[in-house]
Short mmCIF file of C-alpha atoms in Angstrom, two decimals:
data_model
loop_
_atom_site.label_atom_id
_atom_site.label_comp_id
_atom_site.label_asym_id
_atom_site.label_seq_id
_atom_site.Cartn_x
_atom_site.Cartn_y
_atom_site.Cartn_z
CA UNK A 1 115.93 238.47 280.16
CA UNK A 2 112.67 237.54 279.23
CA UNK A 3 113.29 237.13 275.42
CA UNK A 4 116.40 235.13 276.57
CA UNK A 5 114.47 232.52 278.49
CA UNK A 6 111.87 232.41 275.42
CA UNK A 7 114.69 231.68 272.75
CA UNK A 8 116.52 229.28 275.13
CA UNK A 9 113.49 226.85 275.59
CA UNK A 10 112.68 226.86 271.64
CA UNK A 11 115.95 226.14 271.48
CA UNK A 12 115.80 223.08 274.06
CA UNK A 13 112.24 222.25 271.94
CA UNK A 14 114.01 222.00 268.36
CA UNK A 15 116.81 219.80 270.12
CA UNK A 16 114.19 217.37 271.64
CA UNK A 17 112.38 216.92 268.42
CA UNK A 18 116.06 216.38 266.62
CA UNK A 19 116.79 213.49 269.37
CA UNK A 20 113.51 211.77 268.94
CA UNK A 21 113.60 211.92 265.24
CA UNK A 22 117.12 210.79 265.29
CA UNK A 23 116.24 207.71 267.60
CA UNK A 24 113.85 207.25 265.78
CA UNK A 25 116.45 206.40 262.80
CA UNK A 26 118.66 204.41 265.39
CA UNK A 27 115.97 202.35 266.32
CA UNK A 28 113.60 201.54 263.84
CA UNK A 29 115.33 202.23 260.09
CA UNK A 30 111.97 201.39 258.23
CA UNK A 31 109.84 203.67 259.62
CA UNK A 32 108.94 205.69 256.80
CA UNK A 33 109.67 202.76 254.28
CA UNK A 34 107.28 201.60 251.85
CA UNK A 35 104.53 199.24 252.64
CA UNK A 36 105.92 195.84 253.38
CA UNK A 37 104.31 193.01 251.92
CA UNK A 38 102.74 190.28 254.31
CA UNK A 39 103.82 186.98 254.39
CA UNK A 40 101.40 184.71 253.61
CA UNK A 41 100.14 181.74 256.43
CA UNK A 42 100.17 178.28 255.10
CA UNK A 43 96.79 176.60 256.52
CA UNK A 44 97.77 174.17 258.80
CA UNK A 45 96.61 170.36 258.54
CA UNK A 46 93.36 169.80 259.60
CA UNK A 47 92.96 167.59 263.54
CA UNK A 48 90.24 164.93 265.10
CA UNK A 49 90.00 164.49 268.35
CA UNK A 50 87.77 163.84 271.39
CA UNK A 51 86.85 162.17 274.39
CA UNK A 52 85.63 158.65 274.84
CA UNK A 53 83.73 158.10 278.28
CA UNK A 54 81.88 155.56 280.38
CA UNK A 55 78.30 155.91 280.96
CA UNK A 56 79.27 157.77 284.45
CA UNK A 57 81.14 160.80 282.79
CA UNK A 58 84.20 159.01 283.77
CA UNK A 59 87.12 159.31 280.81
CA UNK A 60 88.02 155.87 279.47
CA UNK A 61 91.83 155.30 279.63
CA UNK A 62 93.14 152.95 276.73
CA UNK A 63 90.30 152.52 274.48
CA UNK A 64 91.28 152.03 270.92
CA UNK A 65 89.81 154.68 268.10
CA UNK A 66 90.44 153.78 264.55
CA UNK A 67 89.94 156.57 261.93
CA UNK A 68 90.57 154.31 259.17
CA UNK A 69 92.50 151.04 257.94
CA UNK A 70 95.65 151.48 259.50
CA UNK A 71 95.01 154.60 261.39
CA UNK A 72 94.45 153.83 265.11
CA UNK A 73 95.28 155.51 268.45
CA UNK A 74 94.20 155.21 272.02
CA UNK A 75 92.97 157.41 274.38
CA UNK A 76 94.96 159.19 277.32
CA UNK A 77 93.99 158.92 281.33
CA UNK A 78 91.35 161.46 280.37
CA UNK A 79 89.97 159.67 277.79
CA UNK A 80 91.33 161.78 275.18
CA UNK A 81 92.03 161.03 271.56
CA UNK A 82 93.61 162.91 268.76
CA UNK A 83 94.56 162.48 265.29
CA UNK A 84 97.00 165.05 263.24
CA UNK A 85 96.90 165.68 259.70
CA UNK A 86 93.13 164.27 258.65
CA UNK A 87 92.46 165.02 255.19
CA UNK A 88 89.29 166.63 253.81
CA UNK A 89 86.78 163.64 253.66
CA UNK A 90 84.21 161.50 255.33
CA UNK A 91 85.09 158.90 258.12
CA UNK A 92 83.53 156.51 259.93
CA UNK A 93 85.53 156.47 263.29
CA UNK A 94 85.02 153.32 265.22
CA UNK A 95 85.67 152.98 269.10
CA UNK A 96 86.63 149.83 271.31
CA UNK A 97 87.15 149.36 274.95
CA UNK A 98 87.46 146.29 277.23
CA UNK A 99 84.33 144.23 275.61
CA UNK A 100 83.60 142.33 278.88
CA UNK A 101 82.51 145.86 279.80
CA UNK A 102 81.68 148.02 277.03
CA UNK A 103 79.61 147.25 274.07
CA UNK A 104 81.61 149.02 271.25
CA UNK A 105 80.05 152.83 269.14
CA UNK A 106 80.87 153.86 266.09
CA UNK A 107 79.90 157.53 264.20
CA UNK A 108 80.63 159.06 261.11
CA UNK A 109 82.71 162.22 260.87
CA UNK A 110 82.99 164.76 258.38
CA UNK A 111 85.74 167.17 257.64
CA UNK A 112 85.17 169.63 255.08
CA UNK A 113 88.39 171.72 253.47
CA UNK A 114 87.62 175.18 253.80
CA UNK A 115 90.01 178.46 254.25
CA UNK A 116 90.92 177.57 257.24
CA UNK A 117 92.14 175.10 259.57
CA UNK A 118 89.42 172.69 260.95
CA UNK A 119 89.83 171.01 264.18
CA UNK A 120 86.73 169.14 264.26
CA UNK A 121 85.70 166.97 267.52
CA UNK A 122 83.99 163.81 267.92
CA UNK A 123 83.16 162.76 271.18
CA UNK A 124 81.78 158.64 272.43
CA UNK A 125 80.19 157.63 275.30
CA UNK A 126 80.24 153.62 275.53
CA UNK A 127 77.35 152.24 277.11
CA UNK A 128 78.35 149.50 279.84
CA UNK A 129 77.31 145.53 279.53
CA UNK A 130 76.33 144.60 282.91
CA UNK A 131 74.39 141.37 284.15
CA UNK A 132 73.14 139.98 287.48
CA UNK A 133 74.61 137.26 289.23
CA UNK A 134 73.19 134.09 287.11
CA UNK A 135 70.23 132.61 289.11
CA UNK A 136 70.15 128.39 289.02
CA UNK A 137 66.35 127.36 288.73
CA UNK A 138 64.96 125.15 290.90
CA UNK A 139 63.18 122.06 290.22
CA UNK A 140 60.13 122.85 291.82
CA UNK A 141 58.00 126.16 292.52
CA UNK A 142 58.30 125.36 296.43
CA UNK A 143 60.70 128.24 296.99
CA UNK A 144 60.49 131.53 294.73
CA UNK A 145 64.16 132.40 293.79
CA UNK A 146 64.15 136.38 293.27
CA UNK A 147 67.48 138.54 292.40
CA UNK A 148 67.79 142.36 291.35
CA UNK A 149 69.75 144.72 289.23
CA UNK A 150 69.88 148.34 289.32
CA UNK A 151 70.26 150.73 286.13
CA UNK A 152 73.69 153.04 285.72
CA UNK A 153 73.64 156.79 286.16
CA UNK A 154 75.59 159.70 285.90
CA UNK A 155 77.33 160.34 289.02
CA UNK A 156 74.74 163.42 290.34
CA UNK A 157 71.46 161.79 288.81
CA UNK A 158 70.88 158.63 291.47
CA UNK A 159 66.85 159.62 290.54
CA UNK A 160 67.79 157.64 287.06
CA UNK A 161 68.84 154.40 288.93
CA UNK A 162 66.15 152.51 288.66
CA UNK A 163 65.84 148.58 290.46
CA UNK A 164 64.88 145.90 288.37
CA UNK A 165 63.38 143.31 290.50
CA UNK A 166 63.22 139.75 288.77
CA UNK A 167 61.06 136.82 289.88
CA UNK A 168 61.81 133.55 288.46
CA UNK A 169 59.92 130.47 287.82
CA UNK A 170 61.02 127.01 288.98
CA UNK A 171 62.16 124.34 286.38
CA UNK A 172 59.28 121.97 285.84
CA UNK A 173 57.81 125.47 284.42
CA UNK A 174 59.96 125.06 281.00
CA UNK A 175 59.45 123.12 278.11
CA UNK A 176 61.81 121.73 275.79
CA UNK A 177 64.72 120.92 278.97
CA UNK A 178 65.06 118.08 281.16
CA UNK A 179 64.02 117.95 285.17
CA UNK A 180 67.71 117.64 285.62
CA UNK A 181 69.04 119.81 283.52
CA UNK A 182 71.21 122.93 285.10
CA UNK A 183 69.55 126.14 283.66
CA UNK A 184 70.33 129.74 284.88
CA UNK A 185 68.67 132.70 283.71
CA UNK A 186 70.37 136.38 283.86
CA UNK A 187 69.00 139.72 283.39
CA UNK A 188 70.79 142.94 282.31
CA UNK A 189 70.11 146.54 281.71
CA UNK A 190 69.66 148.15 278.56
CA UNK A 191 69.71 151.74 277.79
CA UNK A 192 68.64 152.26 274.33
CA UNK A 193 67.01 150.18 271.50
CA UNK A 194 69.63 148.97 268.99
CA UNK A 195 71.30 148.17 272.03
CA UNK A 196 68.74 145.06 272.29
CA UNK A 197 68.20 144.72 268.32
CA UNK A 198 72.24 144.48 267.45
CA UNK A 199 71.33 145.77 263.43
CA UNK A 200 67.61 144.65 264.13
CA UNK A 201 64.89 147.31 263.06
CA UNK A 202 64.92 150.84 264.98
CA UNK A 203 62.30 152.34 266.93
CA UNK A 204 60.60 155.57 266.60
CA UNK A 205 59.69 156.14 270.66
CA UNK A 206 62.46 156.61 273.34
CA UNK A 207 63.28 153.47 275.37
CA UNK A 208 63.78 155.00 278.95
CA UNK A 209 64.78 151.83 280.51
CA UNK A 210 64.89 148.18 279.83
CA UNK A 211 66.31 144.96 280.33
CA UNK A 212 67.49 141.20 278.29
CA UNK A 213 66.68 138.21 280.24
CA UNK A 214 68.36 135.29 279.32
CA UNK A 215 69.04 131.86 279.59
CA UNK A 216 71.83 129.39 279.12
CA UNK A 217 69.81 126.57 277.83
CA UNK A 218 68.79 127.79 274.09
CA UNK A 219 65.48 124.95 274.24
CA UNK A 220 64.26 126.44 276.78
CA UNK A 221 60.87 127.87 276.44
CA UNK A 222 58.41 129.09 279.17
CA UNK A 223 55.35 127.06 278.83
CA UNK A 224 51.82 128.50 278.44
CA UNK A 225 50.39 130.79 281.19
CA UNK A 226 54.01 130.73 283.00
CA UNK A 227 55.99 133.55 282.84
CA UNK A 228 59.13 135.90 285.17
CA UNK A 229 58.36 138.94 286.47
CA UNK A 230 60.28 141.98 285.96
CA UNK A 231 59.34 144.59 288.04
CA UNK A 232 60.83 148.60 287.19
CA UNK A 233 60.37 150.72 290.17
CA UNK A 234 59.63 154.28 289.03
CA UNK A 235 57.46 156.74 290.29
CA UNK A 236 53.17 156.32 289.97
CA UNK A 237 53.86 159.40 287.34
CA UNK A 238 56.15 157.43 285.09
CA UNK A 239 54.15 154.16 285.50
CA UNK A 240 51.05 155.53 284.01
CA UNK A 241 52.77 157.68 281.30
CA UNK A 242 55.02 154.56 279.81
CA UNK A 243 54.47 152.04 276.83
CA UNK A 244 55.70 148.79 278.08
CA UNK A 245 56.85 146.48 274.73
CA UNK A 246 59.01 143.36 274.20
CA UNK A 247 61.10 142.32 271.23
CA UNK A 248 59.87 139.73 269.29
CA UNK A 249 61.58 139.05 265.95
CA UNK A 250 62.94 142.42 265.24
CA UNK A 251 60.22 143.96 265.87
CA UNK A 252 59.04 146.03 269.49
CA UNK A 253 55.18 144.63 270.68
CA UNK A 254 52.73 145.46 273.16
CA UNK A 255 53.75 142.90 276.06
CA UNK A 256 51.96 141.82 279.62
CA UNK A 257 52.47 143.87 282.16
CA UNK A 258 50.34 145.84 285.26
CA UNK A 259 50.94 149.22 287.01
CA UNK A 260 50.75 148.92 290.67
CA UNK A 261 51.56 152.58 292.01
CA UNK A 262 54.91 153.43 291.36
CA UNK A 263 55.81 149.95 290.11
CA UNK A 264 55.49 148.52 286.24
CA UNK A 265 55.73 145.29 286.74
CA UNK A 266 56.09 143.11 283.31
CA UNK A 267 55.02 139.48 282.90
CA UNK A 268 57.84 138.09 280.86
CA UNK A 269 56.81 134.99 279.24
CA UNK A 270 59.86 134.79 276.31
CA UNK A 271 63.81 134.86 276.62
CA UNK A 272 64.23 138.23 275.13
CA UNK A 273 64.10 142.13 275.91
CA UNK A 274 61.77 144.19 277.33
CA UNK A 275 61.15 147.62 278.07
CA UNK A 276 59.46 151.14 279.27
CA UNK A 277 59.53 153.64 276.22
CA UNK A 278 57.52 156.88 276.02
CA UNK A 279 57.87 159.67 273.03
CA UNK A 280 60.95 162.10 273.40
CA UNK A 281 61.46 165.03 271.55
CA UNK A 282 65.06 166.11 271.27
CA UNK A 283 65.61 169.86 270.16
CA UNK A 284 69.15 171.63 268.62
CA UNK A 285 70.31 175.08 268.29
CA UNK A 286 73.71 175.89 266.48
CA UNK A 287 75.54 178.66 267.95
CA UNK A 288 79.50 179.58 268.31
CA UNK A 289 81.77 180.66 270.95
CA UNK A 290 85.22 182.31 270.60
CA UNK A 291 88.49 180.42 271.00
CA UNK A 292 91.03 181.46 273.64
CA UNK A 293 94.55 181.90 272.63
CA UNK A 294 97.33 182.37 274.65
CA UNK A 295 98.48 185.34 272.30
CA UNK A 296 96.90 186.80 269.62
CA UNK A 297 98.22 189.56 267.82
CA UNK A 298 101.62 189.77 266.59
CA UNK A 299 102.59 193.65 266.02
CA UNK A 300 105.53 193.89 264.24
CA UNK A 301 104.08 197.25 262.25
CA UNK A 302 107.24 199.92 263.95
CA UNK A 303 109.59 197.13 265.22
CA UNK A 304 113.04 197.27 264.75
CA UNK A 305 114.09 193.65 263.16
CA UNK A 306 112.18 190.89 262.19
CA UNK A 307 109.82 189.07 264.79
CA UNK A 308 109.15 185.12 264.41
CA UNK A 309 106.38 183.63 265.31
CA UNK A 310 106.34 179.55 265.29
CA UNK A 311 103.58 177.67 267.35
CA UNK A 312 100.43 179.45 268.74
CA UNK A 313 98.43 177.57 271.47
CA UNK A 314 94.98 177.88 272.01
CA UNK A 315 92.26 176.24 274.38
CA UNK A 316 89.21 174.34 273.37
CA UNK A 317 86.52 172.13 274.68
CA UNK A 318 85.35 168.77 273.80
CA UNK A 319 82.69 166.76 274.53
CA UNK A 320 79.19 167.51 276.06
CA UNK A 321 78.10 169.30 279.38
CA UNK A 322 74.96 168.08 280.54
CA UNK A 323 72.59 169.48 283.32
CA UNK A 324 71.77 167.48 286.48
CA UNK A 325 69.25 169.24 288.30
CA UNK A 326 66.35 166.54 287.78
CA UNK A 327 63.13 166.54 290.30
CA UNK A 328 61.94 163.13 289.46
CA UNK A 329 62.73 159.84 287.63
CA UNK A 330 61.26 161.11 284.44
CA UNK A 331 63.32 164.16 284.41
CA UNK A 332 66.52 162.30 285.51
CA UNK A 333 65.67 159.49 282.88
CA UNK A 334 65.81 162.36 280.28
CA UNK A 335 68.85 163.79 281.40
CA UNK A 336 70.58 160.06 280.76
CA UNK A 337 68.84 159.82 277.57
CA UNK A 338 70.81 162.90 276.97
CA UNK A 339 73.98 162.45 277.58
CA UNK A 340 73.19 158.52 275.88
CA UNK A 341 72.78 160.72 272.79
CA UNK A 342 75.13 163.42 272.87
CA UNK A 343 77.66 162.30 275.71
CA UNK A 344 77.83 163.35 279.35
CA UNK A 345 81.48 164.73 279.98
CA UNK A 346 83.27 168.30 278.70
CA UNK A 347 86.70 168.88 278.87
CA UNK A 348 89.50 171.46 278.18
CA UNK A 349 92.10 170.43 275.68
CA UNK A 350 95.34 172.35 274.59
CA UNK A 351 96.12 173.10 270.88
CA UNK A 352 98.97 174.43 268.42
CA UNK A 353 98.33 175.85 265.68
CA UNK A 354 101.46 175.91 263.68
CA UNK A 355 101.86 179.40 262.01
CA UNK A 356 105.86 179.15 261.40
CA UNK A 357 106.26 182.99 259.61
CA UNK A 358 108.65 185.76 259.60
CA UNK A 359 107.19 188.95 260.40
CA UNK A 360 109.34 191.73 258.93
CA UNK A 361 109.22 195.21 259.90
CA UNK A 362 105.91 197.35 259.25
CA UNK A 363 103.45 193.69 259.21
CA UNK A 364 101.58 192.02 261.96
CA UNK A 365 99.85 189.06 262.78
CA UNK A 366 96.41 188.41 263.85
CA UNK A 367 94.72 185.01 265.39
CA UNK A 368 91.10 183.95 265.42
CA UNK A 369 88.76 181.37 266.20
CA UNK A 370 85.49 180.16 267.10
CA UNK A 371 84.11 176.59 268.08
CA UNK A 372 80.27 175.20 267.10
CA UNK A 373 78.05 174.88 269.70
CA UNK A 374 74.63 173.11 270.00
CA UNK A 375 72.37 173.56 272.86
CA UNK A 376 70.71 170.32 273.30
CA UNK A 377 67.13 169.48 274.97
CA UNK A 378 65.12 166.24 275.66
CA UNK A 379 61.53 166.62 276.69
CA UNK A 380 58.25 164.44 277.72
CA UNK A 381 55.35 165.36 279.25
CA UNK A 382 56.31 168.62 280.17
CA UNK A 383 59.77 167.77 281.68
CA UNK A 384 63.14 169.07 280.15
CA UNK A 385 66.99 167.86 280.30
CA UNK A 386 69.30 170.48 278.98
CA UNK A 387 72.86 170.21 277.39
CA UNK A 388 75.96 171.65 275.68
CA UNK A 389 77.72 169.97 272.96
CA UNK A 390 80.81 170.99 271.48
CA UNK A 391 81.77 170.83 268.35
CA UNK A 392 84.66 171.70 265.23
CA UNK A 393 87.33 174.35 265.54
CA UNK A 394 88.09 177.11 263.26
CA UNK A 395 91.11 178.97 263.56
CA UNK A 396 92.21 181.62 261.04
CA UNK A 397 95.72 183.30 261.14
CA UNK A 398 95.51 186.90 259.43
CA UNK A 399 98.54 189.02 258.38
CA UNK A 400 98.68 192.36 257.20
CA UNK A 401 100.66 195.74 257.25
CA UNK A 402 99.99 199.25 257.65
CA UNK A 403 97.99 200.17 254.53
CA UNK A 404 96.22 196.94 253.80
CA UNK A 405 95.52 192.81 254.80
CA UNK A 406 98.08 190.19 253.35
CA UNK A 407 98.05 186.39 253.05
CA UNK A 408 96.26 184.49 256.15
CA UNK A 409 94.69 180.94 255.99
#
């Protein structure tokens, strides 16, 4: 009985392993075929895109990008751009919104051909014109005539909104206008230095915050000993630490002014701009982070027919992320002069790679990809802004079968 029972379940054994081996067959007829070759991935055309943004972090909806002559596109609710097949070379992408609210930015991009399929970003932020309510001078100095603006901020960083407290003189303090002559004077905000100079000379120090006063009446001229006040409230910190300068042909020069506690309070005595700068050192470090797919890996190695494999999608981000966790005005004036450098808003975007290959039976796909990364900082006197700015997108299809790597882009 017992050798019975032994011979009956080798027997049972050898049948199993004769089913399997024979499904085996059924299902999957190249099993023990020879290597299969690969197919090779063609590299798919290279992409630009990005995200064009107010001041705020707010996406700009409609703003016109041009890559070159005849290339244009505008951006989506988000304020999302992209271009599709941008050949290897160097661009200078230009960016325009509504100009009765933006002043227009413009930055050169490069795209490099490689092995592999470069999505490369390029991101804008366009830095709002803004102007008080024109002020009508008075003929005489009986009554002072004063009017304010206050500096834009990030939504989150109300430390950086600064007022700007103007103080006019009356008429009969002008030269070169008549007693009767209707002549308004405005004052605006400005947030960085060729901002003022429009292709004037650049400065080396960091303007923090400044402001254009103007007037309708090109002869006018304040005369000797008169001048407006502009007074930045700041913090008694800030108001000691600052170089206070006007522009005067070009060029950015020591100009009147007196610190009274938390208040820098300039004595404007010229139609022009003036400003609080202070030295700013602005640090970058280059890292990568990994690209998330929605699939893959593509195993066709013990399939039983071909597999096809089209489109893969993937998830990116653009743009810059920017920390608001600033204690004073200095630190919150840093983190704007951040995000006026690098941008202020990140956000997700969708891609497709197109792969479009046959995968036959015993080869497999593989996809890949990493994005640049710079960790951004802006310091004074021992103060810090931090940031994250993302950058180009590799992505690298790989195919190969069971005994070595084939074709991939």
């Amino acid at each position: 009985m017992y050798n019975f029972v032994k011979k009956g379940a080798l027997l049972l054994l050898t049948v199993g392993l004769a089913v399997n081996l024979a499904s085996c067959d059924d299902d999957c007829g190249e099993c023990n075929a020879p290597s299969v070759t690969p197919p090779t991935v063609s590299v798919a055309p290279n992409t630009l895109s990005g995200v064009i943004y107010s001041k705020d972090g707010n996406g700009i909806e409609g703003a016109t990008v041009t890559l070159k002559d005849g290339v244009t596109t505008t951006t989506d609710a988000q304020g999302a751009y992209k271009f599709d097949n941008v050949a290897a070379g160097t661009y200078m992408v230009t960016v325009k919104a509504n100009e009765q609210h933006f002043l227009p930015a413009q930055g050169q991009v490069v795209v490099t051909k490689t092995g592999s399929t470069q999505h490369v970003l390029w991101s804008s932020v366009l830095m709002p014109f803004k102007e008080s309510t024109p002020v009508k001078l008075l003929p005489t100095a009986e009554t002072e005539v004063e009017n304010a603006i206050e500096t834009d901020a990030l939504a989150g960083n109300d430390k950086a909104e600064v007022q700007v407290d103007l103080v006019i003189p009356a008429l009969e303090d002008l030269d070169g206008v008549d007693a009767a002559a209707d002549v308004q004077m405005t004052v605006y905000p400005i947030y960085n230095a060729t901002q003022a100079e429009q292709a004037r000379s650049l400065v080396e120090n960091t303007l923090l915050v400044g402001s254009v006063l103007t007037c309708n009446n090109p002869a006018a001229q304040l005369k000797a000993g008169k001048f407006v006040e502009l007074t930045y409230n700041v913090d008694a910190a800030l108001a000691q630490a600052v170089q206070v300068l006007k522009l005067v042909d070009g060029q950015w020069v020591a100009a009147n002014h007196e610190v009274k506690n938390d208040q820098v309070i300039v004595k404007a005595d010229a139609f022009t701009a003036y400003g609080l700068f202070l030295d700013v050192t602005f640090n970058e470090n280059a890292s990568t982070q990994l690209v998330e797919f929605d699939n893959t890996k593509w195993d066709n190695l013990y399939g039983a027919q071909s597999l096809e494999v089209k489109d893969v999608n993937f998830a990116y981000q653009s743009g810059t992320e920017v920390e608001l966790n600033a204690t004073n005005v200095l630190s919150a004036l840093l983190v704007e002069k951040l995000a006026q450098r690098y941008g202020s808003k990140a956000v997700t975007l969708e891609g497709s790679h197109p792969v479009n290959i046959t995968l036959p039976v015993g080869t497999k796909l593989f996809m890949s990809g990493s994005q640049q990364v710079k960790n951004v900082t802006a310091s004074a006197k021992g103060e810090k802004a931090n940031g994250k700015v993302f950058g180009a997108v590799s992505v690298k299809a790989e195919t190969y079968n069971r005994d070595h790597f084939g074709g991939s882009n």
